[in-house]
C-alpha positions as a Python dict, from the first residue, in 0.01 Angstrom:
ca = {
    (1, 'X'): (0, 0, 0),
    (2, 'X'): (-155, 291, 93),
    (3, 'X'): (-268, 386, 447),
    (4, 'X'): (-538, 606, 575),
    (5, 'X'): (-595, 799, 929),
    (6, 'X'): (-901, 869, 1085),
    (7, 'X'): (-867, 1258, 1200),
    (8, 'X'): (-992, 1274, 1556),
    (9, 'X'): (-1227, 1544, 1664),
    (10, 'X'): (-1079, 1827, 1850),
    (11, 'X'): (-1123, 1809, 2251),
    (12, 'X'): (-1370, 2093, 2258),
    (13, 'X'): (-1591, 1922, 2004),
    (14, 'X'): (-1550, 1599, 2242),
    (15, 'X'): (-1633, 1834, 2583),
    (16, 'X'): (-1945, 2033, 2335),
    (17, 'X'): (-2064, 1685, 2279),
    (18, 'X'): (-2047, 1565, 2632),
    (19, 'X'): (-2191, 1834, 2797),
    (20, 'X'): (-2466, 1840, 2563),
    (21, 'X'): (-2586, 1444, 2618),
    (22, 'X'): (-2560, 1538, 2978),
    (23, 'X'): (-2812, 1879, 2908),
    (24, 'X'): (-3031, 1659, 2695),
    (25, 'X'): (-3101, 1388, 2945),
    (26, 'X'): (-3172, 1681, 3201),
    (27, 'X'): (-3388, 1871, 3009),
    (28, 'X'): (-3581, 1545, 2918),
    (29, 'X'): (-3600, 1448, 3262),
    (30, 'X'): (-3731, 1850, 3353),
    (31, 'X'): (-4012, 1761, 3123),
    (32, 'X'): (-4108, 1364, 3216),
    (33, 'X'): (-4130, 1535, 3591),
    (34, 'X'): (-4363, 1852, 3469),
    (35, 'X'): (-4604, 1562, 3273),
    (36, 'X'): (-4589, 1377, 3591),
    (37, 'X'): (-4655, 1660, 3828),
    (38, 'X'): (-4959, 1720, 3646),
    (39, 'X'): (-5103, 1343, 3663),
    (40, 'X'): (-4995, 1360, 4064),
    (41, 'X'): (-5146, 1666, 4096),
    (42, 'X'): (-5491, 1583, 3950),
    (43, 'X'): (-5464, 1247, 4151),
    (44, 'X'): (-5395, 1385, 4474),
    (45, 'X'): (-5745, 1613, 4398),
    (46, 'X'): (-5921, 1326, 4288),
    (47, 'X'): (-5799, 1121, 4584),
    (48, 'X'): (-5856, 1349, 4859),
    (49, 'X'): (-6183, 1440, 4794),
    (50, 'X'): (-6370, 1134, 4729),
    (51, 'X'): (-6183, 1077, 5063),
    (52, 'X'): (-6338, 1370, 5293),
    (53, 'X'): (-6653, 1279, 5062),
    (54, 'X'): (-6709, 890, 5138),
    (55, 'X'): (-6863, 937, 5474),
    (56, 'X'): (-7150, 1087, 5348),
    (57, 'X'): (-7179, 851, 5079),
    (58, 'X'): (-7176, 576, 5327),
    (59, 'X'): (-7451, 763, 5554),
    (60, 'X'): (-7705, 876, 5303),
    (61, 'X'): (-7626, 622, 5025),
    (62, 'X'): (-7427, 713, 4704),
    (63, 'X'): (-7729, 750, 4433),
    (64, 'X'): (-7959, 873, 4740),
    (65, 'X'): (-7682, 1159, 4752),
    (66, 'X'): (-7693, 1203, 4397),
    (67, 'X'): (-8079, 1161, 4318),
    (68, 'X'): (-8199, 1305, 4628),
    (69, 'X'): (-8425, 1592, 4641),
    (70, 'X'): (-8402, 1704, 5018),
    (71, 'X'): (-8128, 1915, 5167),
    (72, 'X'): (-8143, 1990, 5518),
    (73, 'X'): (-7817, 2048, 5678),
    (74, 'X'): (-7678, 1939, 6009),
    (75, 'X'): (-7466, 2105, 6287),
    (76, 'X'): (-7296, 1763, 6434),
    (77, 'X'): (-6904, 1743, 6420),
    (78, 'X'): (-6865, 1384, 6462),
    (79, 'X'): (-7145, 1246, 6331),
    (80, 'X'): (-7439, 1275, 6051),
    (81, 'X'): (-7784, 1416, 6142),
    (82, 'X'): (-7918, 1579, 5842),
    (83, 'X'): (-8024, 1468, 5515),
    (84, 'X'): (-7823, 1522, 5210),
    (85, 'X'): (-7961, 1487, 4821),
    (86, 'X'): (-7782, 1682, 4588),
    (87, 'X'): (-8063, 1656, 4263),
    (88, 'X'): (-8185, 2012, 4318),
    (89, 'X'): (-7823, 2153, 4212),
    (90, 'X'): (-7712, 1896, 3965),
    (91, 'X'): (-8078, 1975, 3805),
    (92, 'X'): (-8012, 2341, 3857),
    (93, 'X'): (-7630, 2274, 3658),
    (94, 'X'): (-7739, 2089, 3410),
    (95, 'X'): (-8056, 2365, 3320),
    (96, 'X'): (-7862, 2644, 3276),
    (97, 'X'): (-7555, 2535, 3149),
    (98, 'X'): (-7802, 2371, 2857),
    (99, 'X'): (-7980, 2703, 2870),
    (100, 'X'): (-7599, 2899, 2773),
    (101, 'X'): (-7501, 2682, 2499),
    (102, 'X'): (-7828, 2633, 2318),
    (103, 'X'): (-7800, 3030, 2345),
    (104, 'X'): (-7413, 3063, 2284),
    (105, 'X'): (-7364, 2765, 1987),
    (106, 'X'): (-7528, 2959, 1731),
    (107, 'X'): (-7411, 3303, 1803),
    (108, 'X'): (-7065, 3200, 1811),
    (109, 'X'): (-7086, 3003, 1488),
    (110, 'X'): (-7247, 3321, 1327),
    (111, 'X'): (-6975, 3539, 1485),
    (112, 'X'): (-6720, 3308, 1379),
    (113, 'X'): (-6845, 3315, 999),
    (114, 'X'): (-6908, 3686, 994),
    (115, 'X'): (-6538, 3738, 1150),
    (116, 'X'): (-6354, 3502, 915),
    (117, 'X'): (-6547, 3510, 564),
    (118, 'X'): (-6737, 3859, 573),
    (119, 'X'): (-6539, 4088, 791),
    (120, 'X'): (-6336, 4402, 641),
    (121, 'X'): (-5954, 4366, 758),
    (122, 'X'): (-5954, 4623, 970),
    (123, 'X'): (-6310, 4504, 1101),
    (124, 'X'): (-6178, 4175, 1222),
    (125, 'X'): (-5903, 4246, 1366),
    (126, 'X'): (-6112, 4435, 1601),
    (127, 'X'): (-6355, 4243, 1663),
    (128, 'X'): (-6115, 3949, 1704),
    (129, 'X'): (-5944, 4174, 1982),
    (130, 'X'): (-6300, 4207, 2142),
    (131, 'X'): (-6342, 3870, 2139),
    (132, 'X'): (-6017, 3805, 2346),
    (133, 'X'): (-6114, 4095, 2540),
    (134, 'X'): (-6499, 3941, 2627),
    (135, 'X'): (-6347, 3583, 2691),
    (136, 'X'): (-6033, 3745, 2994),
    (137, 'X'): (-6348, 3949, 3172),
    (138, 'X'): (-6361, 3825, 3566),
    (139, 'X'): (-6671, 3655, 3617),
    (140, 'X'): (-6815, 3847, 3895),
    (141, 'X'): (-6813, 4143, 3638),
    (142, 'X'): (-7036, 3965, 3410),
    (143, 'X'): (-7228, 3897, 3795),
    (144, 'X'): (-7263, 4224, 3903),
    (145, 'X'): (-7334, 4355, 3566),
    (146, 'X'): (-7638, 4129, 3462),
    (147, 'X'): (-7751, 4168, 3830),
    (148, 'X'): (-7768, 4545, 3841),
    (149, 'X'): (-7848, 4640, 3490),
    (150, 'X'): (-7883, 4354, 3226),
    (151, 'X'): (-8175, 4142, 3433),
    (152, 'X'): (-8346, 4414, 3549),
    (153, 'X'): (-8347, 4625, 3232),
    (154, 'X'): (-8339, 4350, 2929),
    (155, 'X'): (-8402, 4037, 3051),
    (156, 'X'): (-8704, 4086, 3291),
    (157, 'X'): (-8885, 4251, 3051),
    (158, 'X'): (-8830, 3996, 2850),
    (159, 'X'): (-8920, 3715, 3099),
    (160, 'X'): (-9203, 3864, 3194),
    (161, 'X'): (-9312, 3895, 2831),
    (162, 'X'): (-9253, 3513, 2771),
    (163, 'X'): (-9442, 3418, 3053),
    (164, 'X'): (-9772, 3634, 2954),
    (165, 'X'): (-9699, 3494, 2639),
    (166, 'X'): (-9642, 3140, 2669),
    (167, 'X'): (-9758, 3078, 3002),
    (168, 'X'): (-9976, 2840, 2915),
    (169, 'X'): (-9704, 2597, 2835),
    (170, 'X'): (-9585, 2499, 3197),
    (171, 'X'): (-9244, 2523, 3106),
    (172, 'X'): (-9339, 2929, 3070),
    (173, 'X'): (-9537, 2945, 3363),
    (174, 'X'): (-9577, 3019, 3711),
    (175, 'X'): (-9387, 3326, 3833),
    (176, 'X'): (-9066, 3517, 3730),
    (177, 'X'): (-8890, 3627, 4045),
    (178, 'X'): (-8540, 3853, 3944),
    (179, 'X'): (-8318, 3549, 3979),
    (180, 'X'): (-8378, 3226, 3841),
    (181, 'X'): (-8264, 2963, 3589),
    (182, 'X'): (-8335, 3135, 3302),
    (183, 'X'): (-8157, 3480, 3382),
    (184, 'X'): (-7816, 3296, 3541),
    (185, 'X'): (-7834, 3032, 3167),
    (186, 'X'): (-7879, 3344, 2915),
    (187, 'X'): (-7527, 3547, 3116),
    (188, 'X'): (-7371, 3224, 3147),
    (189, 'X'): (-7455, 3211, 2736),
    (190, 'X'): (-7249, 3555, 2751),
    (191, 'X'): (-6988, 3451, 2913),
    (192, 'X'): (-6883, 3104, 2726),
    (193, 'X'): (-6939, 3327, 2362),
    (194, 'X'): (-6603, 3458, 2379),
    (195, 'X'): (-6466, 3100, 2407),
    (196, 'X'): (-6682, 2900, 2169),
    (197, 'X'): (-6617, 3202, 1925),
    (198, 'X'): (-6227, 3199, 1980),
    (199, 'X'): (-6223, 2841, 1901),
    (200, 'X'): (-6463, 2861, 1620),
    (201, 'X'): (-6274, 3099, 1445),
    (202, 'X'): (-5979, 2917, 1412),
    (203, 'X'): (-6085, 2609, 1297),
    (204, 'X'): (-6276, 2746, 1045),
    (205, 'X'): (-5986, 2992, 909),
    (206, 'X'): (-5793, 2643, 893),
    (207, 'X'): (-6016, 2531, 616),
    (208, 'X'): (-5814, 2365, 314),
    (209, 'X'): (-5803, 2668, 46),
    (210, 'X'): (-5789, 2391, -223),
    (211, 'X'): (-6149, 2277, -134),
    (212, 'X'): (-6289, 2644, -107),
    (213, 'X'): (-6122, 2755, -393),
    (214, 'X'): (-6270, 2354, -572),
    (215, 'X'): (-6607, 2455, -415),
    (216, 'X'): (-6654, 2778, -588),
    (217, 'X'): (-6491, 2659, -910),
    (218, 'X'): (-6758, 2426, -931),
    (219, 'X'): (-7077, 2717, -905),
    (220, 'X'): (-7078, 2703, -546),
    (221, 'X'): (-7243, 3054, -400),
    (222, 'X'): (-7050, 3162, -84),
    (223, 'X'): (-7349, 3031, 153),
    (224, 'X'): (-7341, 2662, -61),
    (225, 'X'): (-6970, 2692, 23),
    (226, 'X'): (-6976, 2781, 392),
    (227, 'X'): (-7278, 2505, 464),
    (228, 'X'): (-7152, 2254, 227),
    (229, 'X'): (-6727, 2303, 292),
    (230, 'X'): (-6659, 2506, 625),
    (231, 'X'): (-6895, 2358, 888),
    (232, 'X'): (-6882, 1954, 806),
    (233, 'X'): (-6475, 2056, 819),
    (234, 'X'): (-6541, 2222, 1082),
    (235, 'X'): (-6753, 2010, 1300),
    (236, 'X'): (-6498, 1865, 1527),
    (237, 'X'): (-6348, 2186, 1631),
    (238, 'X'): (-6710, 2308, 1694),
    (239, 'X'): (-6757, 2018, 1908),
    (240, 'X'): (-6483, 2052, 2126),
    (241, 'X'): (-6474, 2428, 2157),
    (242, 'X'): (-6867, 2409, 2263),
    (243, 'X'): (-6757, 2111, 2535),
    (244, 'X'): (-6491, 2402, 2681),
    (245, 'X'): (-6732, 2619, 2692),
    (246, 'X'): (-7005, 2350, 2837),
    (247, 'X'): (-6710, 2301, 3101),
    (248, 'X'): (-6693, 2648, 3183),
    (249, 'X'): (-7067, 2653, 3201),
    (250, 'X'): (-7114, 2397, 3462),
    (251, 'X'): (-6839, 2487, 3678),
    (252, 'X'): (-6903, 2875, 3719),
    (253, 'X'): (-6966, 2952, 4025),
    (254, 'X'): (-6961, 3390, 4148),
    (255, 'X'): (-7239, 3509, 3845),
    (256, 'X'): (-7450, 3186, 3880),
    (257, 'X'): (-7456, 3246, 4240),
    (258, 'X'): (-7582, 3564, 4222),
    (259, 'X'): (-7816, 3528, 3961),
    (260, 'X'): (-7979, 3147, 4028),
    (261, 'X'): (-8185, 3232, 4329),
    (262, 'X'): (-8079, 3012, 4577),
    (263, 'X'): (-8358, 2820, 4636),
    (264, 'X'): (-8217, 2468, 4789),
    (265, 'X'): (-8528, 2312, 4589),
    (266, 'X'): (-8565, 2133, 4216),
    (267, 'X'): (-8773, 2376, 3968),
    (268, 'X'): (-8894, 2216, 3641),
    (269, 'X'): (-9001, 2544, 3531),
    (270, 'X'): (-8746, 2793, 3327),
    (271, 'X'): (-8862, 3079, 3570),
    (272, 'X'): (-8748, 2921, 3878),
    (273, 'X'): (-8517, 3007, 4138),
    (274, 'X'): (-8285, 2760, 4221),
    (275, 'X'): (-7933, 2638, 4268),
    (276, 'X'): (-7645, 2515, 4108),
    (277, 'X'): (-7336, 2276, 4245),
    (278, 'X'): (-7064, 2544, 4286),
    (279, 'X'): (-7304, 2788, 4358),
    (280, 'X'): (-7434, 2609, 4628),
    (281, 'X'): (-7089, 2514, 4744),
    (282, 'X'): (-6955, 2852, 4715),
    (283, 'X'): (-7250, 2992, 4941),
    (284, 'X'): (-7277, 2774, 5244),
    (285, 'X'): (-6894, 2651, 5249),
    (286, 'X'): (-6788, 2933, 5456),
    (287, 'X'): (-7044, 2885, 5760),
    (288, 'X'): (-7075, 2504, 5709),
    (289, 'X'): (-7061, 2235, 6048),
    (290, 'X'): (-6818, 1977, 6021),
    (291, 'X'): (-7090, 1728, 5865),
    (292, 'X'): (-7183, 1952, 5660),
    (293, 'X'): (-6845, 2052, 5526),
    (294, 'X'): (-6864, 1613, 5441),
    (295, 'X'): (-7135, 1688, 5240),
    (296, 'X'): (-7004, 1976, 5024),
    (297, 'X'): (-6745, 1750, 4915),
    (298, 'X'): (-6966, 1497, 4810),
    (299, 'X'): (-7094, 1795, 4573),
    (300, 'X'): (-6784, 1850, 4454),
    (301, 'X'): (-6722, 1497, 4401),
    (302, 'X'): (-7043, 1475, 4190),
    (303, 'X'): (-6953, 1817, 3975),
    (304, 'X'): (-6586, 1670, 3912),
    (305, 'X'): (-6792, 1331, 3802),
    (306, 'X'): (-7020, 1536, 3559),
    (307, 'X'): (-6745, 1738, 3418),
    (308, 'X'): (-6515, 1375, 3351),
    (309, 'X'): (-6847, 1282, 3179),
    (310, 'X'): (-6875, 1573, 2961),
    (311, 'X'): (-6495, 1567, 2864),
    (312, 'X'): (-6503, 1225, 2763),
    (313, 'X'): (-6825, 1252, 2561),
    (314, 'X'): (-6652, 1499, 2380),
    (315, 'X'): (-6385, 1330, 2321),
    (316, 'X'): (-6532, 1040, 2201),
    (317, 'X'): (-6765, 1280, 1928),
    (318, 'X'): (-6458, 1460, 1792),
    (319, 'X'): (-6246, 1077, 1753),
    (320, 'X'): (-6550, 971, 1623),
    (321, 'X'): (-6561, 1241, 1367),
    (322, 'X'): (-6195, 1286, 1250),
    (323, 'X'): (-6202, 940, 1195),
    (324, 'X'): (-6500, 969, 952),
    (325, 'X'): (-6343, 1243, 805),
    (326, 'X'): (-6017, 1056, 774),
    (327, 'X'): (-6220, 806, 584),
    (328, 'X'): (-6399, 989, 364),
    (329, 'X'): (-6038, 1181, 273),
    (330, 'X'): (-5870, 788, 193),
    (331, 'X'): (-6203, 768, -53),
}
């Protein structure tokens, strides 16, 4: 009869052992408190501002504030005398934020393509450096720089030439003062590039070799296989990196401001001055009465609404697509 012992561990293997259960329950506990701090932190935003914000809503009426097309501010501190409809900026978002992506989607998929498929080595590495460069640039650089040189040089000119043009068309017509939709949408277009490009590029370089390398095995020319292989593979990646950039877009606030107009007025014209939400909180936040400080917030209640909406349109366009794709991949 034969017996058998179980060696023991040593005591430093027990203490090792000990003091790392004890390390791993702290560490996961660092990181449940970091994902929580961000969910408090976004609800505490959320929370406060409808807050200040619900007065107004109460006075003027919630889709009155939103679909309203008359702002005239009031000076009252403890009650509302003025009349508050926030359509002229939302309109004044929405145009040129629509203007900078119809403007910025196909450069940066063309970018993207040139970098990644057609580019010498040494070529993209520099221009993917630029890129990075273009996309950390403060934004009252790409301000001062459109307003002082780029409007008044390139894109003047160029309005004006439209409107002589196409005038006739009353999206084309009436006037061109310096600042207006059209000049804040095509910097805006500038400034998003960088990011729609970034994000481009990289989904696109992830392309399966296998189906490239299947593609051009069966004939395929290298346009066939860029159309036919890179973009549908690429598609959700394009969507979401154009709905950062869209973000970006509709919240910018220093360049729009100084290239919009400022004109507290709706414009259906792509020549007109105007406003935008952050621009028009950004300019009359620092002088504001008390009511109208109310009101401000209910702006920023309505650009934090528009931006939820655009993020979970997104969303919903890239789930809707990978699972497609994850179909068509079981096939």
């Amino acid at each position: 009869m034969s017996t058998t012992t179980r060696e023991q561990p040593p005591k430093s293997a027990l203490r090792t052992r000990g003091f790392g259960q004890y390390a791993d329950r702290l560490f996961t506990g660092f990181l449940i408190l970091a994902g929580a701090s961000v969910l408090a932190i976004l609800s505490a935003m959320v929370i406060r501002t409808v807050y200040d914000a619900y007065p107004v809503f109460v006075y003027q009426g919630f889709f009155d504030f939103i679909f309203g097309t008359e702002w005239q501010a009031g000076f009252a501190r403890n009650e509302f005398t003025g009349t508050y409809g926030a359509w002229p900026f939302i309109w004044g978002t929405l145009v040129t934020a629509s203007i900078a992506v119809v403007i910025a989607l196909p450069l940066a998929i063309c970018v993207s393509l040139f970098i990644t498929f057609y580019a010498p080595k040494r070529a993209r590495t520099l221009l993917s450096y630029s890129v990075e460069i273009l996309a950390a640039v403060p934004s009252i650089i790409f301000g001062l720089w459109g307003l002082l040189w780029f409007v008044p040089n390139v894109l003047h000119p160029f309005s004006n030439w439209l409107n002589s043009t196409l005038g006739f068309i009353p999206l084309f017509g009436g006037s061109v003062p310096n600042t207006n939709y059209f000049h804040a949408g095509v910097v805006l277009a500038i400034m998003i590039l960088p990011i729609i490009t970034a994000i481009t590029r990289e989904v696109m370089a992830a392309t399966p070799p296998d189906e490239v390398s299947a593609a051009y095995g069966l004939g395929a020319t290298k346009s066939e296989v860029l159309s036919r292989v890179v973009l549908p593979r690429s598609f959700g990646g394009i969507v979401g990196a154009t709905m950062l950039g869209l973000g970006r877009a509709l919240g910018e606030t220093i360049a729009v401001l100084m290239l919009i107009g400022g004109s507290q007025r709706a414009g259906y014209r792509l020549f007109f001055a105007g406003d935008s939400l952050a621009a028009h909180i950004a300019a009359t936040f620092q002088d504001a009465s008390p009511e109208t400080l109310t009101a401000l917030m209910g702006v920023g209640v309505v650009l934090f609404l528009l931006t939820m909406v655009v993020n979970v349109v997104a969303r919903l366009i890239v789930w809707r697509f990978a699972r497609s794709a994850s179909a068509g991949d079981a096939l």
